[in-house]
Short mmCIF file of C-alpha atoms in Angstrom, two decimals:
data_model
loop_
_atom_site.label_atom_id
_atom_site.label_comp_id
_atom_site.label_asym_id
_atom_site.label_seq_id
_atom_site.Cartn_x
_atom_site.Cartn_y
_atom_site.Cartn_z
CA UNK A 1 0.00 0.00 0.00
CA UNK A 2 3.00 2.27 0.70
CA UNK A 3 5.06 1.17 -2.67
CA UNK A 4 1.17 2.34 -4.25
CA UNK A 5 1.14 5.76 -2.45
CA UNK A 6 4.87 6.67 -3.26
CA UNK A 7 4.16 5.51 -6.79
CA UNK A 8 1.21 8.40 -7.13
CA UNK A 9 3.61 10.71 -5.61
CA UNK A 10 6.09 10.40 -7.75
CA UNK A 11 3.50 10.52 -10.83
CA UNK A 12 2.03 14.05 -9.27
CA UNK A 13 5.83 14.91 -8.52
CA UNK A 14 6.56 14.15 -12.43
CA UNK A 15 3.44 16.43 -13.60
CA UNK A 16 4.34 19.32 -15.10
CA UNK A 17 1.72 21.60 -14.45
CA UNK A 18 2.90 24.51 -16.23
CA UNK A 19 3.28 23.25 -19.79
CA UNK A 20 -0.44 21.82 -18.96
CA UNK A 21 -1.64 25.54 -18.80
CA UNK A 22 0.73 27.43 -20.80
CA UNK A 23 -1.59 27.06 -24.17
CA UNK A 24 -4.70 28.00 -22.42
CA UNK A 25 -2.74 31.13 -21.14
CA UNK A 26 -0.60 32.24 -23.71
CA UNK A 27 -3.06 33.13 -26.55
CA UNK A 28 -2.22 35.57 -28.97
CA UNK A 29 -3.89 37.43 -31.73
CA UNK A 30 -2.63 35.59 -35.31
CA UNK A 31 -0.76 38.65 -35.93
CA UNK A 32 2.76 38.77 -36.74
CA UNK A 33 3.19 42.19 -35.83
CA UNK A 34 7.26 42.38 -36.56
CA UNK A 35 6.70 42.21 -40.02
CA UNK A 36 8.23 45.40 -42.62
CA UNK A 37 4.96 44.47 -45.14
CA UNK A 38 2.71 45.12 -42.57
CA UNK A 39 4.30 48.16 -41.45
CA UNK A 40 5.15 49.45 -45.00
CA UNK A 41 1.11 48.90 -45.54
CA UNK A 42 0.17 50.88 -42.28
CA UNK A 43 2.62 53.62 -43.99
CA UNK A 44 0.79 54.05 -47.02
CA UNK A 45 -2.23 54.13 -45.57
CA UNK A 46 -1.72 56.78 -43.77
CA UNK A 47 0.43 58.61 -46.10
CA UNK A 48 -1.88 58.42 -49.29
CA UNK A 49 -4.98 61.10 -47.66
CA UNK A 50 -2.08 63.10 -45.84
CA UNK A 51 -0.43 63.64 -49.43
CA UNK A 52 -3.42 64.79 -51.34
CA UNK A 53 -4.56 67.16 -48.44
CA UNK A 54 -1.58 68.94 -47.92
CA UNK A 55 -0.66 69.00 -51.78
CA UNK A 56 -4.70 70.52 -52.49
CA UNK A 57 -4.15 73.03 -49.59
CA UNK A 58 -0.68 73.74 -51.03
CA UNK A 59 -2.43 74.50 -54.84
CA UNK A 60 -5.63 76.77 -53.39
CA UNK A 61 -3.09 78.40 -51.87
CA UNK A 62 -0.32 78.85 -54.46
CA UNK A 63 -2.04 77.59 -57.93
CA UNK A 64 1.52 76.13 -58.28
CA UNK A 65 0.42 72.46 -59.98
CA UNK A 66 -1.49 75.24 -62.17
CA UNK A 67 1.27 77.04 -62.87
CA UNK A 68 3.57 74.00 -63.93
CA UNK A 69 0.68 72.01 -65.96
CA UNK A 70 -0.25 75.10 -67.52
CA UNK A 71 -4.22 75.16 -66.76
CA UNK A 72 -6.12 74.18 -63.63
CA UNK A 73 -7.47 71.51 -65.11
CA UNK A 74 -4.42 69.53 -66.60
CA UNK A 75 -3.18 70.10 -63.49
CA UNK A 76 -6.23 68.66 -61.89
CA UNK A 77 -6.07 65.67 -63.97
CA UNK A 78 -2.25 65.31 -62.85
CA UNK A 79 -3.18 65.24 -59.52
CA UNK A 80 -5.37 62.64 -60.08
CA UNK A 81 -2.53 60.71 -61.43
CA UNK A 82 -0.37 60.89 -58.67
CA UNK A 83 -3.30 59.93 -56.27
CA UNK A 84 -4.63 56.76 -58.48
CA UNK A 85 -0.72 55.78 -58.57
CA UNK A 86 -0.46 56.13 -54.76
CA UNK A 87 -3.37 54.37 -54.51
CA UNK A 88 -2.13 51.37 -56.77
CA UNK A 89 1.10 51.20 -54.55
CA UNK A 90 -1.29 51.05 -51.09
CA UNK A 91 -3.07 48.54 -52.17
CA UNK A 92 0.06 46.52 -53.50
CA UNK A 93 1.32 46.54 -50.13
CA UNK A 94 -1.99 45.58 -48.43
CA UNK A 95 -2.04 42.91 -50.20
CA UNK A 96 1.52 41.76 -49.30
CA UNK A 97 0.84 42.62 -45.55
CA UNK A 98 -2.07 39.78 -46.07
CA UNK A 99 -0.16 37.75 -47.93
CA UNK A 100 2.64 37.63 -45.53
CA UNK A 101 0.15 36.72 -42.11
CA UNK A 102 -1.17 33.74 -40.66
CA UNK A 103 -5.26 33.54 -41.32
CA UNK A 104 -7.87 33.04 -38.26
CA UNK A 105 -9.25 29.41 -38.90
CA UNK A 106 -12.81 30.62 -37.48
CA UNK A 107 -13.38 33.12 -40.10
CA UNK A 108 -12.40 30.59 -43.01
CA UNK A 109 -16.43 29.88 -43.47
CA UNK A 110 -18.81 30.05 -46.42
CA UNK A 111 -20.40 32.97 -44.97
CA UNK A 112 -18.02 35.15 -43.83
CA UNK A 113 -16.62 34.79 -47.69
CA UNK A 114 -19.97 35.88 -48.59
CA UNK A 115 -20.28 39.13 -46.47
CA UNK A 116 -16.77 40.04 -48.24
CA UNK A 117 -18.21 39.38 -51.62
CA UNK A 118 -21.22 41.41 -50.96
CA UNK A 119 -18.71 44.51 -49.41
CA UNK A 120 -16.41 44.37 -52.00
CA UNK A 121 -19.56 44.10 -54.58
CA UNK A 122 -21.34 46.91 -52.19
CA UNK A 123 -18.14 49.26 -52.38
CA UNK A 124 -17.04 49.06 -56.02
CA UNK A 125 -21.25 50.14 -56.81
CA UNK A 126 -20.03 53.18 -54.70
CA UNK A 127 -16.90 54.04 -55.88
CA UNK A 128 -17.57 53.85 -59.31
CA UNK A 129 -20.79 55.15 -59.17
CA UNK A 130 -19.67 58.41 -57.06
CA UNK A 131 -16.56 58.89 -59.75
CA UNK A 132 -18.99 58.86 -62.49
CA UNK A 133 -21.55 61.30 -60.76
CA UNK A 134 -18.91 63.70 -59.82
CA UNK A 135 -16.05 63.04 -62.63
CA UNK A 136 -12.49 63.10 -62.32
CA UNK A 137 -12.30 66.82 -61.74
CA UNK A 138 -14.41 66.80 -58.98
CA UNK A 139 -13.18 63.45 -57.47
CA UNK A 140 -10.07 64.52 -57.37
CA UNK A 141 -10.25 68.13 -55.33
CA UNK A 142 -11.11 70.25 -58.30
CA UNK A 143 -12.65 72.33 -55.79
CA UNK A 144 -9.20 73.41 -54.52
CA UNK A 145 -8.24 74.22 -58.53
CA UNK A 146 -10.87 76.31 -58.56
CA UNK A 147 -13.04 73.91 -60.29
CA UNK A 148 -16.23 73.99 -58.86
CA UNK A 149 -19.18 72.08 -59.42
CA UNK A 150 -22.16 74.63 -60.44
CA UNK A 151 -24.74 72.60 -58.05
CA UNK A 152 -24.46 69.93 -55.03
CA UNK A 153 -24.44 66.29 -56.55
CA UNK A 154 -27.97 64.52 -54.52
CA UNK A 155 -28.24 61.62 -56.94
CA UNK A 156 -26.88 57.99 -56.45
CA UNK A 157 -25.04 57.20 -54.15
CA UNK A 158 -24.83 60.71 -52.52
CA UNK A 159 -28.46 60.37 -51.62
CA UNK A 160 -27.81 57.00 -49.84
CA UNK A 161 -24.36 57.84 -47.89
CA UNK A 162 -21.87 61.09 -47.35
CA UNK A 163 -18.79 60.42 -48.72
CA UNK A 164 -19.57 56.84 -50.93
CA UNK A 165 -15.32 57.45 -51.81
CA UNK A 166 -14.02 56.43 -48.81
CA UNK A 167 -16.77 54.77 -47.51
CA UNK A 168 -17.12 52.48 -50.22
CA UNK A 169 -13.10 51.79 -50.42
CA UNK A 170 -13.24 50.86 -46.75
CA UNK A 171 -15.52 47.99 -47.71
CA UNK A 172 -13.58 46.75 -50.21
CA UNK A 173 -10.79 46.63 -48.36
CA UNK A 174 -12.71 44.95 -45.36
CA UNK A 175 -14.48 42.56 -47.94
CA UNK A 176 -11.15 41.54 -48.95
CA UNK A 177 -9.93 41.17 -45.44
CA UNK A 178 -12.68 38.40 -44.80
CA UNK A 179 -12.63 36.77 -48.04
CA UNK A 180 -8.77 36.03 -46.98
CA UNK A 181 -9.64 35.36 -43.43
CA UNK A 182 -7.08 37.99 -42.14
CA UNK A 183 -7.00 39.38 -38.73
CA UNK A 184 -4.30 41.24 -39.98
CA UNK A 185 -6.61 43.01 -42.65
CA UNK A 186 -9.28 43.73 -40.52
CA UNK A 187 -6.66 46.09 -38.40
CA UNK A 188 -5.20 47.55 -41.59
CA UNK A 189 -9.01 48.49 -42.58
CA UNK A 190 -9.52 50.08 -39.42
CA UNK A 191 -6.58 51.95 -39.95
CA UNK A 192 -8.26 53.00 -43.22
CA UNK A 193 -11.71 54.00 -41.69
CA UNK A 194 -9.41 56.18 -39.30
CA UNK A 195 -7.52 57.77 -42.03
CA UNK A 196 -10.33 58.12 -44.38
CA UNK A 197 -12.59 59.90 -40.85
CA UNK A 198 -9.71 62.34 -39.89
CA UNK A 199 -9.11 63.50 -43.60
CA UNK A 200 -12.91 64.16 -43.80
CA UNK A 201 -12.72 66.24 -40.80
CA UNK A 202 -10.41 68.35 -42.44
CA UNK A 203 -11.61 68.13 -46.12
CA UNK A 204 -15.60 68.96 -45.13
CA UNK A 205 -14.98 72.64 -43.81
CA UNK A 206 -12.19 73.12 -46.30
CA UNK A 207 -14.48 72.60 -49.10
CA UNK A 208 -17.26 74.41 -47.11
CA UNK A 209 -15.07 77.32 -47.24
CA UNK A 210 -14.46 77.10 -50.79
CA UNK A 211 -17.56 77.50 -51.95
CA UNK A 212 -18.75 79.76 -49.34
CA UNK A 213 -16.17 82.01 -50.58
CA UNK A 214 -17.19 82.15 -54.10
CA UNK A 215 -21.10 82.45 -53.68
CA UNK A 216 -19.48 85.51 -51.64
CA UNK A 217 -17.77 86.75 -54.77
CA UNK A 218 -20.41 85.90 -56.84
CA UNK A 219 -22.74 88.19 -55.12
CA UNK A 220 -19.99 91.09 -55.10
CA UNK A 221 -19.96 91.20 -58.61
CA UNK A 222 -23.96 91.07 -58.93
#
């Protein structure tokens, strides 16, 4: 009965508890965060709205990309260029970020593949739609040119959302996320919600301004 007792003993003595509990304690997000895509990604995003803001501000306030292109609106237009190529290089690198993490097992299901169909489906309608109601001019911060539109756009898909731009890109890029099954997408979107929210907060008044300012004028010269 002894030899039985010291046997249990030495089997709880042998136990080792810790590597019992270390899985259950040590869980972490499947994130690699020390990765330079991922970074580089986070970089862009944050970089690409900073870059057209400052460089609009810069033209209202100079007319310098009107000056080198010759006319406001070639200089519009090359604005545009230098945003769609920014944007091209963004989402190169989001892509790589996601490329280069682990996925999250529970959301590889049929219907969290779906919901990113239907966003990405959901956000092109927007962003396409929006370009073509407003053009490129006043997509790309004609406004700030001295472009402006002669009345306020209401129709599809400004009557359904503010801003169906960003708001629509955001979806894609979260539709993408889930079709991939990447945490690490996810917090690169809501990096890009962020971005997209502060630039607004800036970019509203702005353009607010803007046209304030020459319905002013306007009724100067009547």
């Amino acid at each position: 009965m002894a030899d039985l007792a010291l046997s249990c003993c030495e089997i709880f003595d042998n136990l080792n508890i810790t590597k019992m509990i270390k899985p259950i304690v040590e869980v972490e997000l499947p994130i690699y965060w020390i990765n330079a895509d991922l970074w580089l990604a986070a970089f862009c995003i944050i970089f690409n709205p900073l870059f057209w803001n400052i460089v609009a501000r810069w033209e209202y306030r100079t007319h310098a990309l009107t000056h080198w292109f010759g006319s406001a609106e070639r200089g519009c237009y090359g604005l545009a260029g230098i945003i769609c190529l920014l944007g091209l290089f963004r989402d190169y690198w989001f892509e790589e970020a996601i490329s280069s993490q682990p996925i999250a097992v529970a959301m590889c299901a049929d219907h969290v593949r779906i919901c990113g169909t239907l966003l990405i489906v959901i956000g092109t309608v927007l962003v396409l739609s929006s370009t073509w109601s407003l053009g490129i001019i006043g997509t790309f911060l004609g406004d700030y040119f001295g472009l402006l539109l002669t009345k306020r756009v209401t129709g599809f898909p400004f009557n359904v959302m503010n801003n169906p731009m960003y708001w629509g890109s955001t979806m894609n890029f979260l539709g993408y996320s889930l079709r991939q099954c990447s945490p690490a997408g996810i917090v690169l979107t809501t990096l890009v919600a962020v971005c997209y929210k502060i630039a607004l907060l800036f970019e509203g008044p702005f353009t607010e301004k803007i046209y304030a300012e020459k319905k002013l004028s306007q009724e100067k010269e009547d």
